[in-house]
XYZ file of C-alpha atoms in Angstrom:
556
model
C 0.258 6.055 -27.030
C -0.552 9.207 -25.053
C -3.197 9.114 -22.360
C -5.438 11.158 -24.649
C -5.110 9.250 -27.905
C -5.635 5.933 -26.119
C -8.700 6.982 -24.162
C -10.500 9.348 -26.541
C -13.500 7.010 -26.730
C -13.856 7.070 -22.960
C -13.242 10.800 -22.666
C -16.445 11.420 -24.545
C -18.295 10.452 -21.333
C -16.198 12.493 -18.878
C -16.823 15.815 -17.081
C -13.601 17.473 -15.895
C -13.668 19.782 -12.835
C -10.843 22.200 -11.954
C -9.744 22.109 -8.305
C -7.106 24.808 -8.643
C -4.566 26.398 -11.049
C -1.085 27.592 -10.198
C 1.317 29.504 -12.496
C 4.803 29.597 -11.067
C 8.038 31.233 -12.140
C 10.541 28.964 -10.418
C 13.629 30.561 -8.817
C 17.155 29.510 -9.884
C 18.248 26.083 -8.583
C 14.620 25.310 -7.866
C 13.841 21.766 -6.812
C 10.889 19.619 -5.665
C 11.551 16.882 -3.106
C 10.449 13.361 -3.916
C 6.814 12.782 -2.993
C 3.834 10.606 -3.776
C 1.004 12.186 -5.780
C -2.458 11.934 -4.192
C -4.615 13.611 -6.895
C -4.729 14.300 -10.653
C -2.407 16.988 -12.037
C -1.439 18.426 -15.387
C 2.018 20.027 -15.390
C 2.841 22.308 -18.325
C 6.317 23.835 -18.887
C 5.775 27.281 -20.395
C 9.447 28.389 -20.330
C 12.880 27.027 -19.506
C 13.215 23.374 -18.733
C 13.303 21.028 -15.764
C 14.174 17.400 -15.021
C 11.343 15.263 -13.697
C 11.920 11.977 -11.894
C 8.738 10.184 -12.676
C 8.299 6.803 -10.966
C 12.062 6.204 -10.918
C 13.066 7.532 -14.371
C 14.525 10.986 -15.011
C 12.916 12.818 -17.965
C 13.690 16.298 -19.374
C 10.681 18.561 -19.667
C 11.292 21.476 -22.007
C 9.037 24.382 -22.853
C 6.083 23.099 -24.811
C 5.879 19.760 -22.924
C 3.403 18.593 -20.315
C 2.949 15.592 -18.053
C -0.162 14.018 -16.600
C 0.333 12.874 -12.964
C -2.158 10.568 -11.286
C -2.568 9.296 -7.715
C 0.191 6.872 -6.833
C 2.868 8.449 -9.037
C 6.125 9.321 -7.245
C 7.822 12.466 -8.548
C 10.843 14.667 -7.935
C 11.896 17.692 -9.992
C 14.782 20.091 -10.402
C 15.675 23.087 -12.598
C 18.449 22.340 -15.088
C 18.536 25.307 -17.498
C 20.035 28.788 -17.179
C 16.511 30.121 -17.671
C 14.470 29.145 -14.560
C 11.486 27.040 -15.573
C 7.990 28.528 -15.713
C 5.339 25.957 -14.942
C 1.536 25.885 -15.009
C -0.051 23.374 -12.656
C -3.657 22.255 -12.892
C -5.243 20.040 -10.242
C -8.464 18.430 -11.412
C -11.010 15.721 -10.734
C -13.358 14.060 -13.200
C -16.703 12.346 -13.321
C -16.815 9.386 -15.708
C -20.214 8.059 -16.823
C -20.626 4.789 -18.719
C -21.204 4.967 -22.462
C -24.832 4.095 -21.779
C -26.239 6.833 -19.625
C -26.723 5.594 -16.103
C -26.663 8.286 -13.476
C -26.560 5.798 -10.681
C -23.164 4.528 -11.766
C -21.399 7.873 -12.146
C -17.837 7.765 -10.809
C -15.662 10.543 -9.328
C -11.976 10.695 -10.217
C -10.407 7.284 -10.472
C -13.096 4.633 -10.226
C -14.356 4.222 -6.630
C -14.940 0.480 -6.966
C -12.165 -1.902 -8.003
C -12.239 -2.821 -11.678
C -11.555 -6.286 -12.971
C -8.956 -4.755 -15.304
C -6.546 -2.728 -13.179
C -5.303 -0.885 -16.278
C -8.767 0.545 -16.878
C -9.604 1.265 -13.254
C -8.687 4.900 -13.997
C -9.278 6.905 -17.131
C -5.558 7.468 -17.416
C -3.852 4.058 -17.414
C -0.184 4.046 -16.428
C 1.054 2.301 -19.587
C -0.466 4.992 -21.777
C 1.187 8.024 -20.252
C 4.366 9.933 -21.033
C 5.669 13.429 -21.734
C 3.620 15.102 -24.448
C 3.992 18.216 -26.570
C 1.327 20.897 -26.699
C 0.698 23.627 -29.256
C -0.786 27.075 -29.598
C -4.480 26.053 -28.988
C -3.609 24.561 -25.627
C -1.469 27.591 -24.689
C -4.343 29.895 -25.576
C -6.714 27.962 -23.320
C -4.201 28.054 -20.456
C -4.097 31.841 -20.763
C -7.889 31.966 -20.721
C -7.963 29.751 -17.620
C -5.474 32.065 -15.919
C -7.685 35.088 -16.699
C -10.801 33.236 -15.487
C -9.086 32.490 -12.141
C -9.740 36.128 -11.236
C -13.504 35.548 -11.425
C -14.437 34.511 -7.885
C -18.192 33.901 -8.226
C -20.094 30.768 -9.227
C -20.189 31.836 -12.865
C -16.384 32.120 -12.823
C -16.130 28.530 -11.541
C -18.517 27.397 -14.241
C -16.423 29.214 -16.860
C -13.202 27.607 -15.617
C -14.695 24.116 -15.788
C -15.922 24.778 -19.340
C -12.399 25.961 -20.313
C -10.908 22.865 -18.715
C -13.262 20.676 -20.778
C -12.099 22.507 -23.914
C -8.475 22.072 -22.791
C -8.812 18.326 -22.680
C -10.600 18.358 -26.012
C -7.686 20.311 -27.536
C -5.096 17.979 -26.040
C -6.993 14.901 -27.238
C -7.173 16.459 -30.719
C -3.428 17.142 -30.743
C -2.790 13.590 -29.574
C -4.958 12.114 -32.292
C -3.314 14.296 -34.938
C 0.108 13.255 -33.693
C -0.931 9.629 -33.762
C -1.871 9.952 -37.450
C 1.353 11.769 -38.315
C 3.678 9.525 -36.456
C 1.695 6.322 -36.564
C 4.289 4.424 -38.595
C 7.210 5.384 -36.361
C 5.086 4.781 -33.257
C 4.280 1.265 -34.475
C 7.963 0.616 -35.208
C 8.926 1.665 -31.688
C 6.093 -0.412 -30.239
C 7.344 -3.491 -32.037
C 10.932 -2.796 -31.076
C 9.950 -2.465 -27.401
C 8.045 -5.734 -27.645
C 11.164 -7.381 -29.053
C 13.316 -6.037 -26.183
C 10.728 -7.277 -23.662
C 11.049 -10.783 -25.098
C 14.790 -10.973 -25.915
C 16.360 -8.859 -23.126
C 18.439 -11.856 -22.012
C 20.486 -12.041 -25.223
C 24.111 -11.191 -24.394
C 24.946 -9.997 -27.896
C 21.877 -7.774 -28.234
C 22.816 -4.797 -30.448
C 20.571 -1.746 -30.123
C 22.047 -0.274 -33.319
C 21.393 -3.355 -35.375
C 17.928 -3.660 -33.850
C 17.029 -0.044 -34.610
C 18.216 -0.343 -38.240
C 16.270 -3.568 -38.702
C 13.108 -1.630 -37.819
C 13.968 1.151 -40.254
C 15.119 3.718 -37.650
C 18.267 5.699 -38.270
C 20.878 4.994 -35.542
C 21.779 8.697 -35.303
C 18.131 9.518 -34.504
C 17.271 6.343 -32.578
C 17.858 7.548 -29.011
C 15.853 10.761 -29.474
C 12.962 9.005 -31.270
C 12.847 6.192 -28.711
C 12.812 8.669 -25.852
C 10.058 10.695 -27.492
C 7.714 7.709 -27.636
C 8.802 5.682 -24.561
C 10.019 8.437 -22.241
C 13.539 7.128 -21.575
C 16.654 6.373 -23.682
C 16.763 2.882 -25.207
C 19.802 1.840 -23.173
C 18.054 2.992 -19.989
C 14.929 1.055 -20.931
C 16.920 -2.118 -21.598
C 18.951 -1.732 -18.403
C 15.878 -1.180 -16.236
C 14.156 -4.132 -17.932
C 17.098 -6.406 -17.228
C 17.405 -5.255 -13.624
C 13.687 -5.904 -12.980
C 14.120 -9.452 -14.262
C 17.289 -9.809 -12.198
C 15.354 -8.836 -9.062
C 12.868 -11.627 -9.797
C 15.718 -14.140 -10.258
C 17.363 -13.085 -7.011
C 14.281 -14.566 -5.307
C 15.505 -17.937 -6.480
C 18.468 -19.935 -5.148
C 20.665 -19.122 -8.165
C 24.391 -18.332 -8.240
C 25.107 -14.711 -9.009
C 26.878 -15.762 -12.244
C 23.696 -17.501 -13.327
C 21.511 -14.516 -12.499
C 23.799 -12.268 -14.540
C 23.830 -14.666 -17.510
C 20.029 -15.028 -17.523
C 19.554 -11.291 -17.878
C 22.117 -10.738 -20.609
C 25.478 -10.130 -18.857
C 28.566 -12.318 -19.392
C 30.570 -10.597 -16.633
C 28.971 -10.930 -13.141
C 31.103 -8.087 -11.779
C 29.858 -5.728 -14.500
C 26.316 -6.925 -13.826
C 26.802 -6.204 -10.104
C 28.020 -2.645 -10.865
C 25.068 -1.915 -13.170
C 22.605 -3.399 -10.647
C 23.963 -1.247 -7.815
C 23.943 1.887 -10.010
C 20.332 1.242 -11.105
C 18.743 -0.230 -7.967
C 20.882 1.508 -5.338
C 22.291 -1.606 -3.610
C 24.393 -4.551 -4.756
C 22.638 -7.773 -5.807
C 23.892 -9.555 -2.694
C 22.535 -6.847 -0.370
C 19.221 -6.793 -2.318
C 18.942 -10.576 -1.924
C 19.705 -10.383 1.796
C 16.930 -7.811 2.287
C 14.384 -9.434 0.008
C 12.129 -10.423 2.865
C 11.994 -6.849 4.115
C 11.370 -5.022 0.851
C 12.003 -1.771 2.721
C 8.470 -1.393 4.017
C 7.980 0.952 6.958
C 4.955 0.556 9.235
C 3.474 3.428 11.306
C 1.312 1.017 13.292
C 3.022 -1.835 15.232
C -0.102 -3.969 14.788
C 0.312 -3.923 10.978
C 3.534 -5.911 11.469
C 1.390 -8.907 12.458
C -0.308 -8.777 9.025
C 3.000 -8.500 7.169
C 4.463 -11.498 8.987
C 1.379 -13.505 8.074
C 2.109 -12.630 4.421
C 5.745 -13.747 4.894
C 7.117 -10.195 4.859
C 9.197 -8.350 7.427
C 9.064 -4.571 7.708
C 12.311 -2.677 7.343
C 11.394 -0.256 10.174
C 8.445 0.408 12.507
C 7.254 2.810 15.142
C 7.521 1.381 18.656
C 4.642 -0.428 20.343
C 3.674 1.634 23.406
C 1.739 -0.996 25.391
C 2.842 -1.769 28.922
C 3.626 -5.327 27.840
C 6.014 -4.151 25.062
C 9.214 -6.073 24.594
C 12.090 -3.952 23.249
C 9.505 -1.670 21.666
C 7.681 -4.548 19.927
C 4.466 -6.504 20.435
C 5.640 -9.317 22.733
C 4.173 -12.219 20.818
C 6.061 -11.311 17.593
C 9.137 -9.680 19.117
C 11.342 -12.683 18.311
C 10.343 -12.500 14.629
C 11.121 -8.801 14.430
C 14.300 -8.638 16.511
C 16.432 -7.357 13.613
C 14.170 -4.561 12.331
C 14.763 -0.890 12.981
C 12.655 0.889 15.662
C 12.166 4.534 14.728
C 10.944 7.411 16.853
C 10.367 11.041 16.080
C 13.874 12.362 16.487
C 15.284 14.144 13.407
C 18.063 11.564 13.031
C 15.471 8.792 12.884
C 13.799 10.363 9.890
C 17.115 11.236 8.251
C 18.182 7.555 8.496
C 14.809 6.570 7.036
C 15.282 8.882 4.083
C 18.717 7.426 3.405
C 17.250 3.915 3.549
C 14.956 4.812 0.566
C 11.936 2.760 1.663
C 9.670 1.374 -1.073
C 6.432 1.951 0.800
C 5.140 3.397 4.084
C 2.061 1.769 5.616
C 0.222 4.309 7.749
C -2.683 4.048 10.094
C -5.769 5.957 11.198
C -4.493 5.678 14.750
C -4.561 8.745 16.992
C -1.663 11.102 16.747
C -0.293 9.673 13.500
C -1.292 12.756 11.457
C 1.920 14.439 12.574
C 3.783 11.820 10.535
C 2.252 12.885 7.208
C 5.521 14.485 5.974
C 6.704 10.857 5.428
C 4.777 10.980 2.169
C 7.714 12.979 0.812
C 10.013 10.003 1.486
C 7.973 7.250 -0.149
C 4.426 6.412 -1.207
C 2.271 6.245 1.943
C -0.729 3.962 2.035
C -3.321 4.278 4.811
C -4.076 1.004 6.583
C -7.148 1.457 8.749
C -7.319 -1.338 11.275
C -10.802 -2.834 11.242
C -12.884 -5.512 12.877
C -12.707 -7.696 9.774
C -9.088 -8.776 9.854
C -9.529 -11.158 6.891
C -10.523 -8.381 4.515
C -7.592 -6.213 5.683
C -5.205 -9.122 5.199
C -6.582 -9.645 1.672
C -6.262 -5.891 0.840
C -2.614 -5.943 1.978
C -1.941 -9.094 0.005
C -3.242 -7.380 -3.162
C -1.229 -4.239 -2.409
C 1.998 -6.152 -1.820
C 1.464 -8.889 -4.462
C 1.175 -11.611 -1.802
C -2.118 -13.280 -2.679
C -0.595 -16.741 -2.637
C 0.659 -16.119 0.895
C -2.767 -14.819 1.876
C -4.409 -18.007 0.548
C -1.867 -20.161 2.331
C -2.372 -18.329 5.658
C -6.190 -18.446 5.531
C -6.157 -22.131 4.679
C -3.815 -22.876 7.617
C -5.909 -20.756 9.994
C -9.241 -22.344 8.979
C -7.763 -25.879 9.275
C -6.506 -25.027 12.741
C -9.886 -23.564 13.807
C -11.764 -26.533 12.431
C -9.534 -28.992 14.269
C -9.925 -27.021 17.520
C -13.742 -26.973 17.114
C -13.813 -30.767 16.718
C -11.719 -31.305 19.852
C -13.770 -28.903 21.943
C -17.055 -30.391 20.790
C -15.880 -33.728 22.140
C -14.561 -32.429 25.455
C -17.030 -29.695 26.503
C -20.709 -30.037 27.175
C -22.863 -28.254 24.637
C -24.455 -25.972 27.241
C -21.154 -24.790 28.821
C -20.608 -21.050 28.436
C -17.376 -19.100 28.079
C -16.792 -15.470 28.999
C -14.117 -12.929 27.932
C -13.596 -10.521 30.822
C -11.181 -7.594 30.439
C -10.138 -5.338 33.326
C -9.256 -1.858 32.000
C -7.919 1.019 34.125
C -11.380 1.898 35.457
C -13.958 -0.657 34.313
C -14.695 -4.315 33.727
C -15.709 -5.319 30.212
C -17.523 -8.478 29.107
C -16.784 -8.983 25.416
C -19.141 -10.245 22.751
C -18.305 -11.950 19.432
C -17.898 -8.866 17.235
C -14.102 -8.713 17.384
C -10.894 -9.616 19.268
C -10.784 -12.674 21.531
C -14.586 -12.897 21.600
C -14.626 -13.410 17.844
C -12.182 -16.329 18.148
C -14.060 -18.077 20.954
C -17.576 -17.634 19.699
C -17.285 -17.455 15.914
C -14.194 -19.518 15.115
C -14.357 -22.103 17.901
C -18.156 -22.198 18.107
C -18.279 -21.741 21.883
C -21.347 -20.471 23.718
C -21.289 -16.949 25.164
C -22.954 -16.238 28.554
C -26.615 -15.374 28.741
C -27.196 -11.796 27.546
C -24.026 -11.566 25.386
C -24.377 -11.926 21.604
C -22.092 -12.341 18.621
C -22.918 -8.755 17.551
C -21.776 -7.157 20.819
C -18.343 -5.499 21.174
C -18.256 -5.254 24.959
C -20.542 -4.440 27.919
C -19.284 -2.659 31.061
C -20.231 -4.404 34.316
C -19.594 -4.311 38.047
C -18.322 -7.382 39.959
C -21.821 -7.826 41.417
C -23.375 -7.906 37.909
C -21.188 -10.806 36.817
C -23.391 -13.266 38.630
C -26.222 -12.678 36.109
C -23.914 -14.141 33.429
C -22.464 -16.860 35.640
C -20.258 -18.557 32.933
C -18.644 -22.003 33.165
C -15.313 -20.664 31.912
C -13.687 -17.190 32.142
C -10.781 -15.787 30.151
C -9.472 -12.870 32.259
C -7.036 -10.255 30.986
C -6.134 -6.616 31.555
C -5.776 -3.843 28.984
C -2.487 -2.110 28.246
C -3.824 1.050 29.845
C -4.061 -0.799 33.176
C -0.786 0.145 34.861
C -1.183 -2.140 37.842
C -3.255 -5.135 39.014
C -5.103 -3.270 41.754
C -8.470 -3.613 40.000
C -7.904 -7.267 39.183
C -6.851 -7.938 42.776
C -9.983 -6.188 44.023
C -12.120 -8.272 41.693
C -10.485 -11.552 42.741
C -11.039 -10.735 46.418
C -14.736 -9.788 46.077
C -17.576 -11.967 47.333
C -19.308 -11.661 43.955
C -16.309 -13.220 42.210
C -16.264 -16.255 44.473
C -19.987 -16.970 43.801
C -19.299 -17.511 40.050
C -19.501 -21.103 38.724
C -16.261 -20.739 36.756
C -14.382 -19.604 39.906
C -15.752 -22.455 42.032
C -14.783 -25.002 39.351
C -11.265 -23.507 38.876
C -12.071 -22.621 35.266
C -10.576 -19.055 35.268
C -7.741 -18.549 32.801
C -5.594 -15.452 33.094
C -4.142 -14.602 29.711
C -1.789 -11.905 28.357
C -3.419 -8.587 27.425
C -2.111 -8.802 23.821
C -4.335 -11.830 23.258
C -7.395 -9.552 23.042
C -6.496 -8.086 19.649
C -7.585 -8.619 16.065
C -4.765 -9.625 13.762
C -3.894 -12.877 11.962
C -1.013 -14.211 14.077
C -2.667 -12.996 17.226
C -5.798 -14.922 16.399
C -3.873 -18.023 15.481
C -2.092 -18.010 18.847
C -5.464 -17.308 20.527
C -6.775 -20.626 19.214
C -3.770 -22.503 20.638
C -4.008 -20.812 24.050
C -7.788 -21.065 24.334
C -7.704 -24.723 23.311
C -5.002 -25.527 25.850
C -6.845 -23.839 28.747
C -10.294 -25.241 27.911
C -9.018 -28.804 27.509
C -7.300 -28.620 30.880
C -10.487 -27.225 32.397
C -12.568 -30.006 30.884
C -10.231 -32.639 32.347
C -10.739 -31.434 35.884
């Protein structure tokens, strides 16, 4: 079904707003580089034709056809006819209200809150979209929209939004009319696709016999199938088999068995088809399964991926002074085989050739200059936050790793609970523990809001010094002010911006330092700067290191 025939009932409660309209006469040999779509678009072909690569499948868009693109789609286009294509591009947003009027729940664009049914999270579900034909009423409205684009005042904007609403009404009407006219053929194709989905593994599967069994002429089958599904039947079957093959390559099966289970007698022929369709041979794909060609623009995100039992394909270098071969030191051994990329042109060229599946970005400073990567693969922003658990869960949902998330959280909580029990037996209840970080120009006493303080105070249940709370991030102090906290234990580290130990040496030599109870008792534990972070593996190692130091301190 088209997006409009499937969602007509919902569209009755939608207000469409035009962001901009572009009419373009494309030059000869015109092309559009592959990119991820970040808003809603309608693309109409008014003349000529073009080929559109839509989420991995090449489709021919001729004059009189349109496509609906939604955020997350990955597209590429090129002119293929002697007559350069003429396209009309509409960018739009929409407000969707529930069937029962409730102004407080109005949504903008795709739903802002996650829906239980991912298919219905947006008005335009992915399984209900494909190339559609449009007629004279739609063309007339497009011309009216073009004329209205010259009206620059508020009334002109109002008029354009009214015309856009009429445009969607006209397209929905055409879709419904087409559904009535072609309902029998549409149902036959639907049933045929369902049969392929269930019986793709049959080696003797005959598309001709299958088409004829559903009452479809073999001479017309390919065109009819492509009209309703968007790709040729052989391409649909091949892609279906390859997707199932990728799932079987996760298992310890011989290549011959993988080929047989997806409908190929000859494993060599299967290998050729797999490489042609996926881009790499089955053996190379299996070798790189744990990487999945994910690129990270923040070195700290690599910690989260490893916790989800994934390795990135490439990453930007870690710039801390404690870096090890461009990697965070505590996970460098796990990432020793991945590619470190910089900003040289040859780095990006190699990345393009590698055809990454996804790029995980970051809000980090200076990363905006890397936004052109969205032309290489879908880019997902990964804002690092205090709540590392919620970020780990979001990534697990994005990468289909919820089982790994559950396994990691269970392991972490068991480790934390065991450490709490041991510390409760070894430390006195009133003993206090401080996190002290020496930066380039200040001393910071950390609270329990994030980083190492969160592990000590929230996960291990230790007592912060007087005046420090679980809600604090950090408080800047002088060496003389430390005496007012006077902790029983001190975890001391530097920050990565601290290029030398001059400030630490000055602190350790001060009279105020030697008056502290933790110093007199020998309960000062110098730890690596990376320990004061907020990521899953980092926190797990923090428990081990903190437990080791505190148990040694308690035994003295």
